[in-house]
Coordinates of C-alpha atoms and ligand atoms in Angstrom, one line a residue:
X1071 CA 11.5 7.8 17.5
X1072 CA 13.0 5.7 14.5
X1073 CA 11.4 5.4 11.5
X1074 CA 11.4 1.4 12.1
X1075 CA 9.0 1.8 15.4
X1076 CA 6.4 4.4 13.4
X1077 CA 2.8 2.9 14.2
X1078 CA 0.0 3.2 12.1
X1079 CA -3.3 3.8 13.6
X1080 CA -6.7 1.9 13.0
X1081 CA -8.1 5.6 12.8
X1082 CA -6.0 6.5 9.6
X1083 CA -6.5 3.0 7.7
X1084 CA -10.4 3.3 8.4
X1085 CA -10.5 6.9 6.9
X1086 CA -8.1 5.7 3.9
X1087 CA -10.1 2.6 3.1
X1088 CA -13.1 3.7 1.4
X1089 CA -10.2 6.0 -0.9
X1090 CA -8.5 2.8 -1.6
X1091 CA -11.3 0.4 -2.7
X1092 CA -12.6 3.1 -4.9
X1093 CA -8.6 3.5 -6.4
X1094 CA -7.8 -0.4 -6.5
X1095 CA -7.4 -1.6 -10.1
X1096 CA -10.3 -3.8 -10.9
X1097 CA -8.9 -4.6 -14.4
X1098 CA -5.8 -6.6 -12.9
X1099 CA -7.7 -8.4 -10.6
X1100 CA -9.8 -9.9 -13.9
X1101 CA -6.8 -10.6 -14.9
X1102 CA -5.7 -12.4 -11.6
X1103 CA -9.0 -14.5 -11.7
X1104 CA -7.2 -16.2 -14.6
X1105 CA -4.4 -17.2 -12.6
X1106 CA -5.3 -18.5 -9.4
X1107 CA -5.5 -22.2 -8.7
X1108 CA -8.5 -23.9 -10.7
X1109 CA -9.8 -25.9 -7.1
X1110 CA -9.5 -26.2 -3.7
X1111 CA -8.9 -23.7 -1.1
X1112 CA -7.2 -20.7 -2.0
X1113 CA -4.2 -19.4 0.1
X1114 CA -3.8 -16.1 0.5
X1115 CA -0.5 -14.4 1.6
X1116 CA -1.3 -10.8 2.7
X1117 CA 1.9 -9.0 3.5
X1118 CA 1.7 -5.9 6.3
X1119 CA -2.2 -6.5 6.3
X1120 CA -2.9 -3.0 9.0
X1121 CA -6.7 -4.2 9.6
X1122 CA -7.1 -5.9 6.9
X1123 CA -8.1 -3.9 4.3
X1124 CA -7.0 -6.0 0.9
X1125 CA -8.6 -9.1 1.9
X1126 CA -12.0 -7.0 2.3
X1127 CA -12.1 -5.6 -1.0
X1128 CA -10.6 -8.5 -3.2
X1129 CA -11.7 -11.6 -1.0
X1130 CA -15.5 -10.9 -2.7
X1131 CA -14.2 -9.8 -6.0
X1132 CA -12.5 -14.0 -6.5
X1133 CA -14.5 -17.4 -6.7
X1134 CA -14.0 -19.7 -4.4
X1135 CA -13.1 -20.9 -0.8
X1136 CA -10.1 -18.7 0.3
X1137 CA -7.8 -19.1 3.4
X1138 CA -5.9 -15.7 3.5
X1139 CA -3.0 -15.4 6.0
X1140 CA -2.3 -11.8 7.5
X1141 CA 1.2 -10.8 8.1
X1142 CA 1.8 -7.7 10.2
X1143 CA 4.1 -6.7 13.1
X1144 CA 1.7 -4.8 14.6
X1145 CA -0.3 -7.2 16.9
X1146 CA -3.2 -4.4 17.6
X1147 CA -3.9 -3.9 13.8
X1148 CA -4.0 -8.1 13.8
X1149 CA -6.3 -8.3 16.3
X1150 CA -9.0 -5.6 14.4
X1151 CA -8.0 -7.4 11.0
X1152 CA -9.3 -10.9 12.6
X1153 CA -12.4 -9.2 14.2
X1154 CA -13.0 -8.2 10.9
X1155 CA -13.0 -10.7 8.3
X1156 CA -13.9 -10.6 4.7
X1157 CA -17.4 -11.4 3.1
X1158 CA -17.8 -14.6 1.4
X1159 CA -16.3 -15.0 -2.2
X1160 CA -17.9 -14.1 -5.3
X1161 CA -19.5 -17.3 -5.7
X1162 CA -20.7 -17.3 -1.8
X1163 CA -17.8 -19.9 -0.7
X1164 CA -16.5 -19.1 3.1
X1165 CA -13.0 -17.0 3.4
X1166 CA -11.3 -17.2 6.7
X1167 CA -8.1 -15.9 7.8
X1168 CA -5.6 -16.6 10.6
X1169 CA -3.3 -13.6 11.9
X1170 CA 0.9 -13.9 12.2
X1171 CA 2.6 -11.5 13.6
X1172 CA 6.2 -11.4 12.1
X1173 CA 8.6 -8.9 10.0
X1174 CA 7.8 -9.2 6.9
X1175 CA 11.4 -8.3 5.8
X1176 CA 12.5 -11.8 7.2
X1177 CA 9.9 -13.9 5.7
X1178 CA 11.2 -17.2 4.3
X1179 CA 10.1 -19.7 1.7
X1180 CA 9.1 -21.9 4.2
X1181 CA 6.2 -18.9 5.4
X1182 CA 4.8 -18.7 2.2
X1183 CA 5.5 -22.4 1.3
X1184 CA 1.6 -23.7 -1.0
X1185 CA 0.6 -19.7 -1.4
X1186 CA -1.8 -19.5 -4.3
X1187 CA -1.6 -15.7 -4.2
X1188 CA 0.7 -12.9 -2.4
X1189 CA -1.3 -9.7 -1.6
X1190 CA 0.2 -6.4 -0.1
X1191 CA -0.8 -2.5 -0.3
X1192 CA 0.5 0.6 0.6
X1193 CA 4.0 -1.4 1.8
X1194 CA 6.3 -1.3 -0.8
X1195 CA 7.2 2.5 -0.2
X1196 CA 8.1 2.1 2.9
X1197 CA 10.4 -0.3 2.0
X1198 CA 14.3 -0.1 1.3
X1199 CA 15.9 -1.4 -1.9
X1200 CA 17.6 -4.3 -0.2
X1201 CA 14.5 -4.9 1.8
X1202 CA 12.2 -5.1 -1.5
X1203 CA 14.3 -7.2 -3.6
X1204 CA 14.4 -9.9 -0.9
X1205 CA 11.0 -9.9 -0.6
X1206 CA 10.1 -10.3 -3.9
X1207 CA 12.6 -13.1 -4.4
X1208 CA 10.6 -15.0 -1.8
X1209 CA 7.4 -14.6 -3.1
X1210 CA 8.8 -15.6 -6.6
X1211 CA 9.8 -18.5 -4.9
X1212 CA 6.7 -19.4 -4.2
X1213 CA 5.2 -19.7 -7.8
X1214 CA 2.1 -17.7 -7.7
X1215 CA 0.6 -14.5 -8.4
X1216 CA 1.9 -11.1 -6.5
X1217 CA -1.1 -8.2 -6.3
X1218 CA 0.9 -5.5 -5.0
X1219 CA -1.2 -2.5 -4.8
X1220 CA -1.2 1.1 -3.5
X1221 CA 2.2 1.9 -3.9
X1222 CA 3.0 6.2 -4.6
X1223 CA 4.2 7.5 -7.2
X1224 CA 5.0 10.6 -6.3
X1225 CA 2.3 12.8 -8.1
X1226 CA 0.0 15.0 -5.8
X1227 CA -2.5 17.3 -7.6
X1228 CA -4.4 19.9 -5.4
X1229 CA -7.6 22.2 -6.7
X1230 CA -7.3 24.8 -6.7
X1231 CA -3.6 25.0 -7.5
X1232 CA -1.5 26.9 -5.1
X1233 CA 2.4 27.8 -6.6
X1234 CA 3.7 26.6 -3.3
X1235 CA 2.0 23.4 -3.8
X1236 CA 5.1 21.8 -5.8
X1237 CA 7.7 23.6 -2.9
X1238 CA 6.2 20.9 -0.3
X1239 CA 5.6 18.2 -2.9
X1240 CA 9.2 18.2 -3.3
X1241 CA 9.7 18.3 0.2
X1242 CA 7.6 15.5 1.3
X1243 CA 9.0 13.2 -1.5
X1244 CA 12.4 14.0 -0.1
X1245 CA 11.5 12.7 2.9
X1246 CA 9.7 9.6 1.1
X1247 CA 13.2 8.6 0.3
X1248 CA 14.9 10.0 3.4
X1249 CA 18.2 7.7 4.8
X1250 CA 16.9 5.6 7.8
X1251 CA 18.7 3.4 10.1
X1252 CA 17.8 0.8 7.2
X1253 CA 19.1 2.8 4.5
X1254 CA 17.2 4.8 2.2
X1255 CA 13.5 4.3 1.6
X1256 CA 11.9 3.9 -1.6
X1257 CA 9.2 6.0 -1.8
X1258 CA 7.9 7.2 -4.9
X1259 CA 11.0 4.9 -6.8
X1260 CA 9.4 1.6 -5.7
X1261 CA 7.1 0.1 -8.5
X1262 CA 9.9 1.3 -10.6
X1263 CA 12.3 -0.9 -8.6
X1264 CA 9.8 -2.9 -8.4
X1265 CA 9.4 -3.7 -11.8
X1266 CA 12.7 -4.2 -12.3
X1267 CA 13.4 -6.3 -10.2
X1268 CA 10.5 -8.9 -11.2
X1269 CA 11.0 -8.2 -14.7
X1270 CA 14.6 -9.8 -14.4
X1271 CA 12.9 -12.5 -11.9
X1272 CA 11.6 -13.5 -14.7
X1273 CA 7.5 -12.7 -14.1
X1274 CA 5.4 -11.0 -16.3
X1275 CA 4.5 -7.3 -15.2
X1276 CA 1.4 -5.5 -15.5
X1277 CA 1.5 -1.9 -13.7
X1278 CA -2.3 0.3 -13.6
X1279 CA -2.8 3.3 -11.7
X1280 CA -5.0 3.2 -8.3
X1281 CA -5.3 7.3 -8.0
X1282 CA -7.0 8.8 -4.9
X1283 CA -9.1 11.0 -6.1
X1284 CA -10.2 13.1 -3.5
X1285 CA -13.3 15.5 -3.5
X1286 CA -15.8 17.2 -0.9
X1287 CA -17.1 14.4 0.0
X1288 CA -13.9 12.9 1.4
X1289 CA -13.2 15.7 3.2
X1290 CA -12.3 14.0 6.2
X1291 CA -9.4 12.2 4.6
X1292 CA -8.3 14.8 2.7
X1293 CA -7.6 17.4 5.4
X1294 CA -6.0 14.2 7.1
X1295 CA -3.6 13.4 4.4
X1296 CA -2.6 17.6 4.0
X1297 CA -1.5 17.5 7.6
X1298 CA 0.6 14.3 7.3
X1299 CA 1.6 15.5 3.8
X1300 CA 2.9 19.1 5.2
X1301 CA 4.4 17.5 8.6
X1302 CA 6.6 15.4 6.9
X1303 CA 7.6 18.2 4.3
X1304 CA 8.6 20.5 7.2
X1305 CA 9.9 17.0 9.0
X1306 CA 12.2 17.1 6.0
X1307 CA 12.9 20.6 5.8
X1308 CA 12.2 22.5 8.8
X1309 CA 12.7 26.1 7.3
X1310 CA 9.4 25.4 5.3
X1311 CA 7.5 25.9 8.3
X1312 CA 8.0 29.5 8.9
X1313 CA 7.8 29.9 4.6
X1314 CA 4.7 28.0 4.4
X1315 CA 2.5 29.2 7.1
X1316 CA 0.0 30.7 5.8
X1317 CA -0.9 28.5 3.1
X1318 CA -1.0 25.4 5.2
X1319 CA -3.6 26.8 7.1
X1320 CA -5.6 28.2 4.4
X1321 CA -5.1 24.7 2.5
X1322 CA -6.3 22.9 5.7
X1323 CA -9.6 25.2 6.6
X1324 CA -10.3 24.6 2.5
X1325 CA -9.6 20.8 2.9
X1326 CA -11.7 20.2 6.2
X1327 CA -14.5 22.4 4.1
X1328 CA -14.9 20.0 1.2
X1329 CA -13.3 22.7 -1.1
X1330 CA -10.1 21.4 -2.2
X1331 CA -9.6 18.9 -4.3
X1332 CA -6.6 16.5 -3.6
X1333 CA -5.3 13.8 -6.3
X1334 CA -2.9 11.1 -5.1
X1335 CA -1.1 9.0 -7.6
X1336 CA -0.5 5.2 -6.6
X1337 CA -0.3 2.2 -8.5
X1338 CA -1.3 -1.4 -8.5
X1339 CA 1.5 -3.8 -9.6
X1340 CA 0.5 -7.6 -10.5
X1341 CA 3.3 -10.0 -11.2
X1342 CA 2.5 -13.4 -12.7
X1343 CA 5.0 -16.3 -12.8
X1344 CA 6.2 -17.7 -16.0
X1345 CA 4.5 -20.2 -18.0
X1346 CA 4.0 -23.8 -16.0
X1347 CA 5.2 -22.2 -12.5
X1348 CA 1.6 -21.3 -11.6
X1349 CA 0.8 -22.4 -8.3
Ligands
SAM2895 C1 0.3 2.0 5.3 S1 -0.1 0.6 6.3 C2 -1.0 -0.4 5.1 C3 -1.8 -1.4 5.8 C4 -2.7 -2.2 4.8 N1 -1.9 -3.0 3.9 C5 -3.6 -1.3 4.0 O1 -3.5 -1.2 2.8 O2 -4.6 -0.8 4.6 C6 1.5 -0.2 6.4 C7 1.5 -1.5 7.2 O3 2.7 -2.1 7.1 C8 3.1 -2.7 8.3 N2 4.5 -2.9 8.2 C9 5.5 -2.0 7.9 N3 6.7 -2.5 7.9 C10 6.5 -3.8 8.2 C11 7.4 -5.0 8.4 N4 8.7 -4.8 8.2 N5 6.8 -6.1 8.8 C12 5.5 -6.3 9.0 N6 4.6 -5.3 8.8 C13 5.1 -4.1 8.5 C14 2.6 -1.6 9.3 O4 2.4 -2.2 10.6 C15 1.2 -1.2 8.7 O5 0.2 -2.1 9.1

């Protein structure tokens, strides 16, 4: 299977989104609220929504009557997202949302064309260089804010500490940035590129960490994230699997027993347009 046609399941985004509400920066979206169009209905872009998960957690965090539009090409993941809308605003105005199912890779101006916000998480990783820098020059096109949340940075922390630990860390951020059909991904380089690339855009950048911070009582998840985070170590390095055995299995009886501890470092980018271009 190509990396391109990888699906991701309802299952895994419902485990992860407890994790990442809990890791979303609070402090940029305080500094969003300042930015957003003073009236009206609010238009929310949500790039490679999965169920929907952004527009649960910041739609009640922002005043006032919001319209957000999900983007995904996975038409399963839109259906749950629309099943599921957001709660009302913070001020008790209706949110409602309308699903489109499209690449987000080929978005134009025209999709996002009176945006008063662009939203993604957990994307930008995924992405390729080429494929991020012409996505962010269409939503700097369109004038508004850009949440962009979630993204790793390539720091895992497990307790207790293992010395093989940093053999499949290294492994698994390999294959973050593995070639693909699309050329090579991201991974734990793309807030950096990121940055960048808005930076030169022209927006001002603030960057705050969003770290899962896994203990026993996310137990669930954490055992889930040491599989994927060992398969696609030994995905990237198959002689690792003989090697590292033993300690994935011991790792994964402590995980699914609430005794190890698993730090995940993401981070939550927020891009605002220059003076005067505000939506
Ligand atoms: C890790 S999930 C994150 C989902 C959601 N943003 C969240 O934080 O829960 C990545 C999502 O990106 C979507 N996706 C990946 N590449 C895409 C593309 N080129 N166009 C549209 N959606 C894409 C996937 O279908 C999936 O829903």
């Amino acid at each position: 299977m190509s990396v391109e046609t990888i699906r991701v399941s309802t299952g895994w985004l419902d485990l992860r989104e407890g994790a990442d509400a809990a890791a979303r920066s609070r402090e940029l979206v305080g500094e969003l609220g300042r930015h957003l169009p003073a009236s009206g209905v609010r238009v929310i872009h949500d790039l490679a929504c999965g169920t929907g998960a952004m527009g649960r957690w910041l739609a009640p965090l922002l005043p006032g009557r919001q319209h957000w539009v999900l983007h995904d090409r996975d038409a399963d993941l839109l259906d749950v997202a629309a099943a599921r809308c957001p709660a009302p605003a913070a001020d008790g105005a209706p949110v409602d949302v309308e699903t489109r199912c499209s690449d987000i890779t080929r978005l134009t101006a025209e999709d996002l064309a009176g945006a008063g916000l662009v939203t993604t998480s957990a994307l930008l990783d995924l992405l390729t260089r080429e494929e991020l820098d012409g996505l962010l020059d269409i939503c700097v096109a369109a004038g508004c804010p850009l949440l962009l949340a979630l993204s790793v940075v390539g720091h895992v922390e497990l307790a207790p500490a293992d010395p093989l630990d940093a053999r499949v860390a290294a492994a698994f951020d390999a294959h973050q940035r593995r070639m693909t059909g699309r050329g090579g991904l991201l991974g734990p380089d793309a807030v950096a590129a990121a940055v960048a690339e808005l930076s030169a855009a022209g927006s001002q950048v603030l960057v705050r960490p969003s770290t899962w911070r896994l203990d026993g009582g996310e137990a669930g998840l954490a055992a889930a994230w040491f599989r994927g985070w060992v398969a696609a170590a030994c995905e990237q390095e198959p002689e690792l699997a003989d090697e590292i055995g033993s300690y994935a299995r011991g790792r994964l009886a402590a995980a699914e027993a609430g005794r190890l501890a698993v730090t995940v470092g993401h981070a939550d980018l927020l891009a605002l347009p220059r003076d005067g271009e505000a939506a």
